PDB file of C-alpha atoms in Angstrom:
ATOM      1  CA  ASP A   1      58.050  50.308  -3.359  1.00 61.00           C
ATOM      2  CA  GLY A   2      59.634  53.993  -3.983  1.00 70.00           C
ATOM      3  CA  GLY A   3      57.558  56.804  -4.110  1.00 93.00           C
ATOM      4  CA  ILE A   4      55.924  59.924  -2.672  1.00 96.00           C
ATOM      5  CA  THR A   5      53.169  59.675   0.185  1.00 97.00           C
ATOM      6  CA  GLN A   6      51.013  62.906   0.780  1.00 97.00           C
ATOM      7  CA  SER A   7      48.328  63.016   3.648  1.00 93.00           C
ATOM      8  CA  PRO A   8      45.856  63.633   4.480  1.00 93.00           C
ATOM      9  CA  LYS A   9      43.954  62.693   1.160  1.00 95.00           C
ATOM     10  CA  TYR A  10      41.023  65.291   2.421  1.00 95.00           C
ATOM     11  CA  LEU A  11      41.668  68.341   4.620  1.00 93.00           C
ATOM     12  CA  PHE A  12      38.971  70.616   5.922  1.00 91.00           C
ATOM     13  CA  ARG A  13      40.142  74.199   7.130  1.00 88.00           C
ATOM     14  CA  LYS A  14      38.101  76.896   9.161  1.00 89.00           C
ATOM     15  CA  GLU A  15      38.382  80.199   8.642  1.00 85.00           C
ATOM     16  CA  GLY A  16      41.368  82.067   9.964  1.00 87.00           C
ATOM     17  CA  GLN A  17      43.373  78.567  10.830  1.00 90.00           C
ATOM     18  CA  ASN A  18      46.469  77.694   9.634  1.00 93.00           C
ATOM     19  CA  VAL A  19      46.995  73.806   8.165  1.00 94.00           C
ATOM     20  CA  THR A  20      49.849  71.850   7.254  1.00 96.00           C
ATOM     21  CA  LEU A  21      50.038  69.206   4.412  1.00 96.00           C
ATOM     22  CA  SER A  22      52.353  66.408   4.659  1.00 97.00           C
ATOM     23  CA  CYS A  23      55.091  65.137   2.027  1.00 98.00           C
ATOM     24  CA  GLU A  24      57.298  62.122   2.088  1.00 98.00           C
ATOM     25  CA  GLN A  25      59.334  60.673  -0.405  1.00 97.00           C
ATOM     26  CA  ASN A  26      61.915  57.684  -0.257  1.00 96.00           C
ATOM     27  CA  LEU A  27      63.233  57.951  -3.540  1.00 95.00           C
ATOM     28  CA  ASN A  28      66.504  59.834  -2.312  1.00 94.00           C
ATOM     29  CA  HIS A  29      65.683  62.764  -4.471  1.00 93.00           C
ATOM     30  CA  ASP A  30      67.275  66.208  -3.885  1.00 91.00           C
ATOM     31  CA  ALA A  31      64.564  68.302  -5.447  1.00 92.00           C
ATOM     32  CA  MET A  32      60.945  68.486  -4.128  1.00 95.00           C
ATOM     33  CA  TYR A  33      57.911  70.964  -5.021  1.00 95.00           C
ATOM     34  CA  TRP A  34      54.586  72.001  -4.180  1.00 97.00           C
ATOM     35  CA  TYR A  35      51.921  72.563  -6.703  1.00 98.00           C
ATOM     36  CA  ARG A  36      48.607  73.797  -6.536  1.00 97.00           C
ATOM     37  CA  GLN A  37      45.805  72.909  -9.126  1.00 96.00           C
ATOM     38  CA  ASP A  38      42.656  74.178 -10.057  1.00 93.00           C
ATOM     39  CA  PRO A  39      40.071  73.677 -12.492  1.00 84.00           C
ATOM     40  CA  GLY A  40      41.239  74.751 -15.975  1.00 76.00           C
ATOM     41  CA  GLN A  41      44.496  76.395 -14.460  1.00 79.00           C
ATOM     42  CA  GLY A  42      46.982  73.466 -14.593  1.00 85.00           C
ATOM     43  CA  LEU A  43      49.758  73.097 -12.085  1.00 94.00           C
ATOM     44  CA  ARG A  44      51.180  76.148 -10.629  1.00 94.00           C
ATOM     45  CA  LEU A  45      54.449  76.235  -8.562  1.00 94.00           C
ATOM     46  CA  ILE A  46      54.153  77.356  -4.855  1.00 96.00           C
ATOM     47  CA  TYR A  47      57.479  76.243  -3.486  1.00 96.00           C
ATOM     48  CA  TYR A  48      60.467  74.422  -4.569  1.00 93.00           C
ATOM     49  CA  SER A  49      63.438  73.028  -2.582  1.00 93.00           C
ATOM     50  CA  GLN A  50      66.731  71.826  -4.494  1.00 89.00           C
ATOM     51  CA  ILE A  51      68.453  70.667  -1.010  1.00 90.00           C
ATOM     52  CA  VAL A  52      68.096  70.369   2.638  1.00 94.00           C
ATOM     53  CA  ASN A  53      67.657  73.514   4.302  1.00 95.00           C
ATOM     54  CA  ASP A  54      67.245  75.377   1.359  1.00 93.00           C
ATOM     55  CA  PHE A  55      63.997  76.595  -0.709  1.00 94.00           C
ATOM     56  CA  GLN A  56      62.554  79.061  -3.110  1.00 92.00           C
ATOM     57  CA  LYS A  57      59.402  80.818  -3.434  1.00 94.00           C
ATOM     58  CA  GLY A  58      57.439  79.852  -6.942  1.00 92.00           C
ATOM     59  CA  ASP A  59      55.083  81.701  -9.023  1.00 90.00           C
ATOM     60  CA  ILE A  60      52.260  81.816  -6.150  1.00 94.00           C
ATOM     61  CA  ALA A  61      54.022  81.552  -2.755  1.00 96.00           C
ATOM     62  CA  GLU A  62      51.709  84.270  -1.052  1.00 96.00           C
ATOM     63  CA  GLY A  63      50.016  82.887   1.811  1.00 96.00           C
ATOM     64  CA  TYR A  64      52.015  79.514   2.144  1.00 97.00           C
ATOM     65  CA  SER A  65      55.264  78.624   3.786  1.00 97.00           C
ATOM     66  CA  VAL A  66      57.387  75.537   3.724  1.00 98.00           C
ATOM     67  CA  SER A  67      60.361  73.789   5.555  1.00 97.00           C
ATOM     68  CA  ARG A  68      63.165  71.323   4.420  1.00 97.00           C
ATOM     69  CA  GLU A  69      64.791  69.885   7.467  1.00 97.00           C
ATOM     70  CA  LYS A  70      64.959  66.573   5.969  1.00 97.00           C
ATOM     71  CA  LYS A  71      65.855  65.302   2.364  1.00 97.00           C
ATOM     72  CA  GLU A  72      62.772  63.010   2.614  1.00 97.00           C
ATOM     73  CA  SER A  73      60.354  65.612   3.970  1.00 98.00           C
ATOM     74  CA  PHE A  74      58.722  68.992   2.550  1.00 98.00           C
ATOM     75  CA  PRO A  75      55.795  69.865   4.591  1.00 98.00           C
ATOM     76  CA  LEU A  76      53.526  72.850   2.812  1.00 98.00           C
ATOM     77  CA  THR A  77      51.691  75.322   5.631  1.00 97.00           C
ATOM     78  CA  VAL A  78      48.652  76.719   3.991  1.00 95.00           C
ATOM     79  CA  THR A  79      48.079  80.154   6.398  1.00 94.00           C
ATOM     80  CA  SER A  80      45.191  82.325   7.235  1.00 88.00           C
ATOM     81  CA  ALA A  81      46.856  84.740   4.508  1.00 87.00           C
ATOM     82  CA  GLN A  82      45.629  82.541   1.590  1.00 88.00           C
ATOM     83  CA  LYS A  83      42.238  83.997   1.059  1.00 86.00           C
ATOM     84  CA  ASN A  84      41.495  81.211  -1.520  1.00 90.00           C
ATOM     85  CA  PRO A  85      42.896  78.151  -0.291  1.00 91.00           C
ATOM     86  CA  THR A  86      40.329  75.490  -1.829  1.00 93.00           C
ATOM     87  CA  ALA A  87      42.275  73.594  -4.098  1.00 95.00           C
ATOM     88  CA  PHE A  88      44.099  70.490  -5.197  1.00 97.00           C
ATOM     89  CA  TYR A  89      47.618  70.264  -3.774  1.00 98.00           C
ATOM     90  CA  LEU A  90      50.511  67.917  -5.599  1.00 98.00           C
ATOM     91  CA  CYS A  91      53.781  67.225  -4.016  1.00 98.00           C
ATOM     92  CA  ALA A  92      56.447  65.938  -6.386  1.00 97.00           C
ATOM     93  CA  SER A  93      60.259  65.514  -6.316  1.00 95.00           C
ATOM     94  CA  SER A  94      63.083  64.938  -9.141  1.00 92.00           C
ATOM     95  CA  GLY A  95      66.518  63.525  -8.943  1.00 85.00           C
ATOM     96  CA  GLY A  96      68.192  66.657  -9.181  1.00 67.00           C
ATOM     97  CA  ARG A  97      69.655  67.133 -12.663  1.00 69.00           C
ATOM     98  CA  SER A  98      68.291  68.504 -15.701  1.00 67.00           C
ATOM     99  CA  ASN A  99      66.127  66.309 -17.789  1.00 76.00           C
ATOM    100  CA  GLN A 100      64.971  64.739 -14.887  1.00 84.00           C
ATOM    101  CA  PRO A 101      61.045  63.957 -14.877  1.00 90.00           C
ATOM    102  CA  GLN A 102      59.035  64.717 -11.819  1.00 93.00           C
ATOM    103  CA  HIS A 103      57.196  61.996  -9.634  1.00 95.00           C
ATOM    104  CA  PHE A 104      54.146  63.116  -7.993  1.00 97.00           C
ATOM    105  CA  GLY A 105      52.186  62.119  -5.027  1.00 97.00           C
ATOM    106  CA  ASP A 106      48.452  61.537  -5.245  1.00 96.00           C
ATOM    107  CA  GLY A 107      47.675  65.120  -3.792  1.00 97.00           C
ATOM    108  CA  THR A 108      45.413  66.838  -0.793  1.00 97.00           C
ATOM    109  CA  ARG A 109      42.197  67.895  -1.543  1.00 96.00           C
ATOM    110  CA  LEU A 110      41.853  71.300   1.148  1.00 95.00           C
ATOM    111  CA  SER A 111      38.389  72.602   1.341  1.00 93.00           C
ATOM    112  CA  ILE A 112      37.061  75.274   3.710  1.00 86.00           C
ATOM    113  CA  LEU A 113      34.176  75.017   6.113  1.00 82.00           C
TER     114      LEU A 113
ATOM    115  CA  SER B   1      54.782  86.881 -21.352  1.00 61.00           C
ATOM    116  CA  GLN B   2      55.226  83.181 -21.356  1.00 67.00           C
ATOM    117  CA  LYS B   3      52.345  80.772 -22.443  1.00 81.00           C
ATOM    118  CA  ILE B   4      51.618  77.149 -22.550  1.00 89.00           C
ATOM    119  CA  GLU B   5      48.384  76.108 -24.496  1.00 89.00           C
ATOM    120  CA  GLN B   6      46.967  72.823 -25.075  1.00 90.00           C
ATOM    121  CA  ASN B   7      44.298  72.113 -27.660  1.00 79.00           C
ATOM    122  CA  SER B   8      40.865  72.045 -26.759  1.00 71.00           C
ATOM    123  CA  GLU B   9      40.314  71.371 -23.110  1.00 80.00           C
ATOM    124  CA  ALA B  10      38.229  68.161 -24.137  1.00 90.00           C
ATOM    125  CA  LEU B  11      38.810  65.528 -26.950  1.00 93.00           C
ATOM    126  CA  ASN B  12      36.723  62.299 -27.776  1.00 95.00           C
ATOM    127  CA  ILE B  13      38.293  59.896 -30.012  1.00 95.00           C
ATOM    128  CA  GLN B  14      36.745  56.446 -31.149  1.00 97.00           C
ATOM    129  CA  GLU B  15      38.613  53.416 -29.775  1.00 98.00           C
ATOM    130  CA  GLY B  16      41.037  51.934 -32.185  1.00 97.00           C
ATOM    131  CA  LYS B  17      41.770  55.634 -33.731  1.00 98.00           C
ATOM    132  CA  THR B  18      45.040  57.579 -32.980  1.00 98.00           C
ATOM    133  CA  ALA B  19      44.354  60.692 -30.839  1.00 97.00           C
ATOM    134  CA  THR B  20      46.584  63.465 -31.466  1.00 97.00           C
ATOM    135  CA  LEU B  21      47.087  66.096 -28.876  1.00 97.00           C
ATOM    136  CA  THR B  22      48.826  69.717 -29.380  1.00 96.00           C
ATOM    137  CA  CYS B  23      51.335  71.609 -26.955  1.00 95.00           C
ATOM    138  CA  ASN B  24      51.803  75.020 -27.918  1.00 95.00           C
ATOM    139  CA  TYR B  25      54.093  77.402 -26.351  1.00 92.00           C
ATOM    140  CA  THR B  26      55.360  80.964 -26.874  1.00 88.00           C
ATOM    141  CA  ASN B  27      58.309  83.010 -25.382  1.00 81.00           C
ATOM    142  CA  TYR B  28      60.056  79.884 -24.367  1.00 80.00           C
ATOM    143  CA  SER B  29      62.892  78.287 -25.565  1.00 81.00           C
ATOM    144  CA  PRO B  30      62.858  74.928 -23.841  1.00 83.00           C
ATOM    145  CA  ALA B  31      65.947  72.584 -23.766  1.00 82.00           C
ATOM    146  CA  TYR B  32      63.202  69.598 -23.516  1.00 88.00           C
ATOM    147  CA  LEU B  33      59.472  68.944 -23.170  1.00 91.00           C
ATOM    148  CA  GLN B  34      57.884  66.469 -20.910  1.00 94.00           C
ATOM    149  CA  TRP B  35      54.072  64.849 -21.393  1.00 97.00           C
ATOM    150  CA  TYR B  36      52.420  63.249 -18.203  1.00 97.00           C
ATOM    151  CA  ARG B  37      49.416  61.492 -17.700  1.00 98.00           C
ATOM    152  CA  GLN B  38      46.839  62.678 -15.086  1.00 97.00           C
ATOM    153  CA  ASP B  39      43.749  60.203 -13.789  1.00 96.00           C
ATOM    154  CA  PRO B  40      41.125  61.878 -11.805  1.00 93.00           C
ATOM    155  CA  GLY B  41      42.126  62.384  -7.985  1.00 92.00           C
ATOM    156  CA  ARG B  42      45.545  61.323  -8.691  1.00 95.00           C
ATOM    157  CA  GLY B  43      48.998  62.777  -9.119  1.00 96.00           C
ATOM    158  CA  PRO B  44      50.098  63.161 -12.982  1.00 97.00           C
ATOM    159  CA  VAL B  45      52.699  60.126 -14.159  1.00 97.00           C
ATOM    160  CA  PHE B  46      55.417  60.946 -16.356  1.00 96.00           C
ATOM    161  CA  LEU B  47      55.296  59.415 -20.017  1.00 97.00           C
ATOM    162  CA  LEU B  48      57.726  60.761 -22.091  1.00 96.00           C
ATOM    163  CA  LEU B  49      60.484  63.245 -22.436  1.00 94.00           C
ATOM    164  CA  ILE B  50      61.742  64.756 -25.424  1.00 94.00           C
ATOM    165  CA  ARG B  51      65.159  67.020 -26.128  1.00 91.00           C
ATOM    166  CA  GLU B  52      65.187  70.101 -28.419  1.00 88.00           C
ATOM    167  CA  ASN B  53      67.476  68.137 -30.673  1.00 90.00           C
ATOM    168  CA  GLU B  54      65.128  65.241 -31.329  1.00 92.00           C
ATOM    169  CA  LYS B  55      62.372  65.109 -33.764  1.00 88.00           C
ATOM    170  CA  GLU B  56      60.343  62.388 -32.474  1.00 96.00           C
ATOM    171  CA  LYS B  57      60.275  59.695 -29.282  1.00 96.00           C
ATOM    172  CA  ARG B  58      58.050  56.654 -29.191  1.00 96.00           C
ATOM    173  CA  LYS B  59      57.201  54.426 -26.384  1.00 95.00           C
ATOM    174  CA  GLU B  60      54.857  51.457 -27.023  1.00 96.00           C
ATOM    175  CA  ARG B  61      51.864  53.191 -28.346  1.00 98.00           C
ATOM    176  CA  LEU B  62      52.733  56.553 -27.820  1.00 98.00           C
ATOM    177  CA  LYS B  63      54.786  58.911 -30.440  1.00 98.00           C
ATOM    178  CA  VAL B  64      55.965  62.519 -29.316  1.00 98.00           C
ATOM    179  CA  THR B  65      57.402  65.126 -31.663  1.00 97.00           C
ATOM    180  CA  PHE B  66      58.878  68.592 -30.993  1.00 94.00           C
ATOM    181  CA  ASP B  67      59.013  71.042 -33.563  1.00 93.00           C
ATOM    182  CA  THR B  68      61.060  74.199 -32.081  1.00 90.00           C
ATOM    183  CA  THR B  69      60.583  76.080 -35.068  1.00 91.00           C
ATOM    184  CA  LEU B  70      56.820  75.644 -34.659  1.00 93.00           C
ATOM    185  CA  LYS B  71      57.287  75.896 -30.984  1.00 93.00           C
ATOM    186  CA  GLN B  72      54.779  72.541 -30.729  1.00 94.00           C
ATOM    187  CA  SER B  73      54.784  69.099 -29.709  1.00 95.00           C
ATOM    188  CA  LEU B  74      52.337  66.918 -30.790  1.00 97.00           C
ATOM    189  CA  PHE B  75      51.583  63.799 -28.730  1.00 98.00           C
ATOM    190  CA  HIS B  76      49.820  60.640 -30.344  1.00 98.00           C
ATOM    191  CA  ILE B  77      48.446  57.536 -28.920  1.00 98.00           C
ATOM    192  CA  THR B  78      47.942  54.943 -31.443  1.00 98.00           C
ATOM    193  CA  ALA B  79      45.156  52.189 -31.367  1.00 98.00           C
ATOM    194  CA  SER B  80      43.644  53.817 -28.763  1.00 97.00           C
ATOM    195  CA  GLN B  81      41.851  51.951 -25.757  1.00 98.00           C
ATOM    196  CA  PRO B  82      39.264  53.137 -23.267  1.00 97.00           C
ATOM    197  CA  ALA B  83      41.930  52.805 -20.689  1.00 98.00           C
ATOM    198  CA  ASP B  84      43.948  55.758 -22.442  1.00 98.00           C
ATOM    199  CA  SER B  85      40.967  57.841 -20.975  1.00 98.00           C
ATOM    200  CA  ALA B  86      42.948  60.771 -19.083  1.00 97.00           C
ATOM    201  CA  THR B  87      43.842  64.060 -18.811  1.00 95.00           C
ATOM    202  CA  TYR B  88      47.131  64.604 -20.571  1.00 97.00           C
ATOM    203  CA  LEU B  89      49.744  67.494 -19.392  1.00 96.00           C
ATOM    204  CA  CYS B  90      52.707  68.880 -21.264  1.00 95.00           C
ATOM    205  CA  ALA B  91      55.437  70.423 -19.518  1.00 94.00           C
ATOM    206  CA  LEU B  92      58.471  72.645 -20.344  1.00 90.00           C
ATOM    207  CA  ASP B  93      61.475  73.457 -18.546  1.00 83.00           C
ATOM    208  CA  THR B  94      61.493  77.325 -18.113  1.00 73.00           C
ATOM    209  CA  ASP B  95      64.188  78.123 -15.657  1.00 66.00           C
ATOM    210  CA  THR B  96      67.650  77.473 -17.402  1.00 54.00           C
ATOM    211  CA  ASN B  97      69.122  78.998 -14.035  1.00 58.00           C
ATOM    212  CA  PHE B  98      67.393  76.482 -11.818  1.00 54.00           C
ATOM    213  CA  GLY B  99      69.835  73.982 -11.782  1.00 55.00           C
ATOM    214  CA  ASN B 100      67.421  71.010 -11.391  1.00 52.00           C
ATOM    215  CA  GLU B 101      64.420  71.329 -13.555  1.00 65.00           C
ATOM    216  CA  LYS B 102      61.639  73.902 -12.901  1.00 79.00           C
ATOM    217  CA  LEU B 103      58.790  73.089 -15.335  1.00 87.00           C
ATOM    218  CA  THR B 104      55.634  75.005 -16.409  1.00 89.00           C
ATOM    219  CA  PHE B 105      52.621  72.907 -16.992  1.00 92.00           C
ATOM    220  CA  GLY B 106      50.055  73.371 -19.628  1.00 92.00           C
ATOM    221  CA  THR B 107      46.420  73.196 -18.590  1.00 90.00           C
ATOM    222  CA  GLY B 108      45.976  69.872 -20.028  1.00 93.00           C
ATOM    223  CA  THR B 109      43.636  67.824 -22.427  1.00 95.00           C
ATOM    224  CA  ARG B 110      40.636  65.655 -21.443  1.00 95.00           C
ATOM    225  CA  LEU B 111      40.927  62.674 -23.573  1.00 96.00           C
ATOM    226  CA  THR B 112      38.103  60.214 -23.443  1.00 97.00           C
ATOM    227  CA  ILE B 113      38.047  57.098 -25.971  1.00 98.00           C
ATOM    228  CA  ILE B 114      34.951  55.986 -26.751  1.00 97.00           C
ATOM    229  CA  PRO B 115      34.144  52.205 -27.403  1.00 95.00           C
TER     230      PRO B 115
END
């Protein structure tokens, strides 16, 4: 079945540590996205990529970094510069044209030890 | 500033009744609007898309309306069932220069259908 796989489901980080969240899709989608979801705040866009080797900052990119070396993969690194990293992180992809719905993974919940 | 508001954070509806959720926006002129369903601990799942030139869209027990004058979309679930209990999110395209679509999401309405 085609879809988006995020791993791990739960992740714990120590203060001052970088962690990388995985996102893989087999939908052959060009565009991929990372969102952060906090209670009562909805989804906020961190980074997005329209094509391999290209990505743009979203609304809350500070303290995060991404890469897009392969079409299928869009990993997100939460750096130690992100002061409030505890959240539910969602990865999505879409077909690359307007009016296309986004397909989401089941998220990674990141907590600070 | 741009803003998307969804009515009441939580909505309780008796089973069998129609649930109506509201999405209001300001300072946007979206070409389309999408609705998603999200279950606890899961990612959102796409339900329906309605374009600016469409007044209404239906899919089984779901109906969406889009009033660009009022800057409002209504999402209806008829003959509601306990299995419809979830958080529902509306999303608007908010960057026409993006090429693909860049969506801005509302905060969601948590719907509970009471047996």
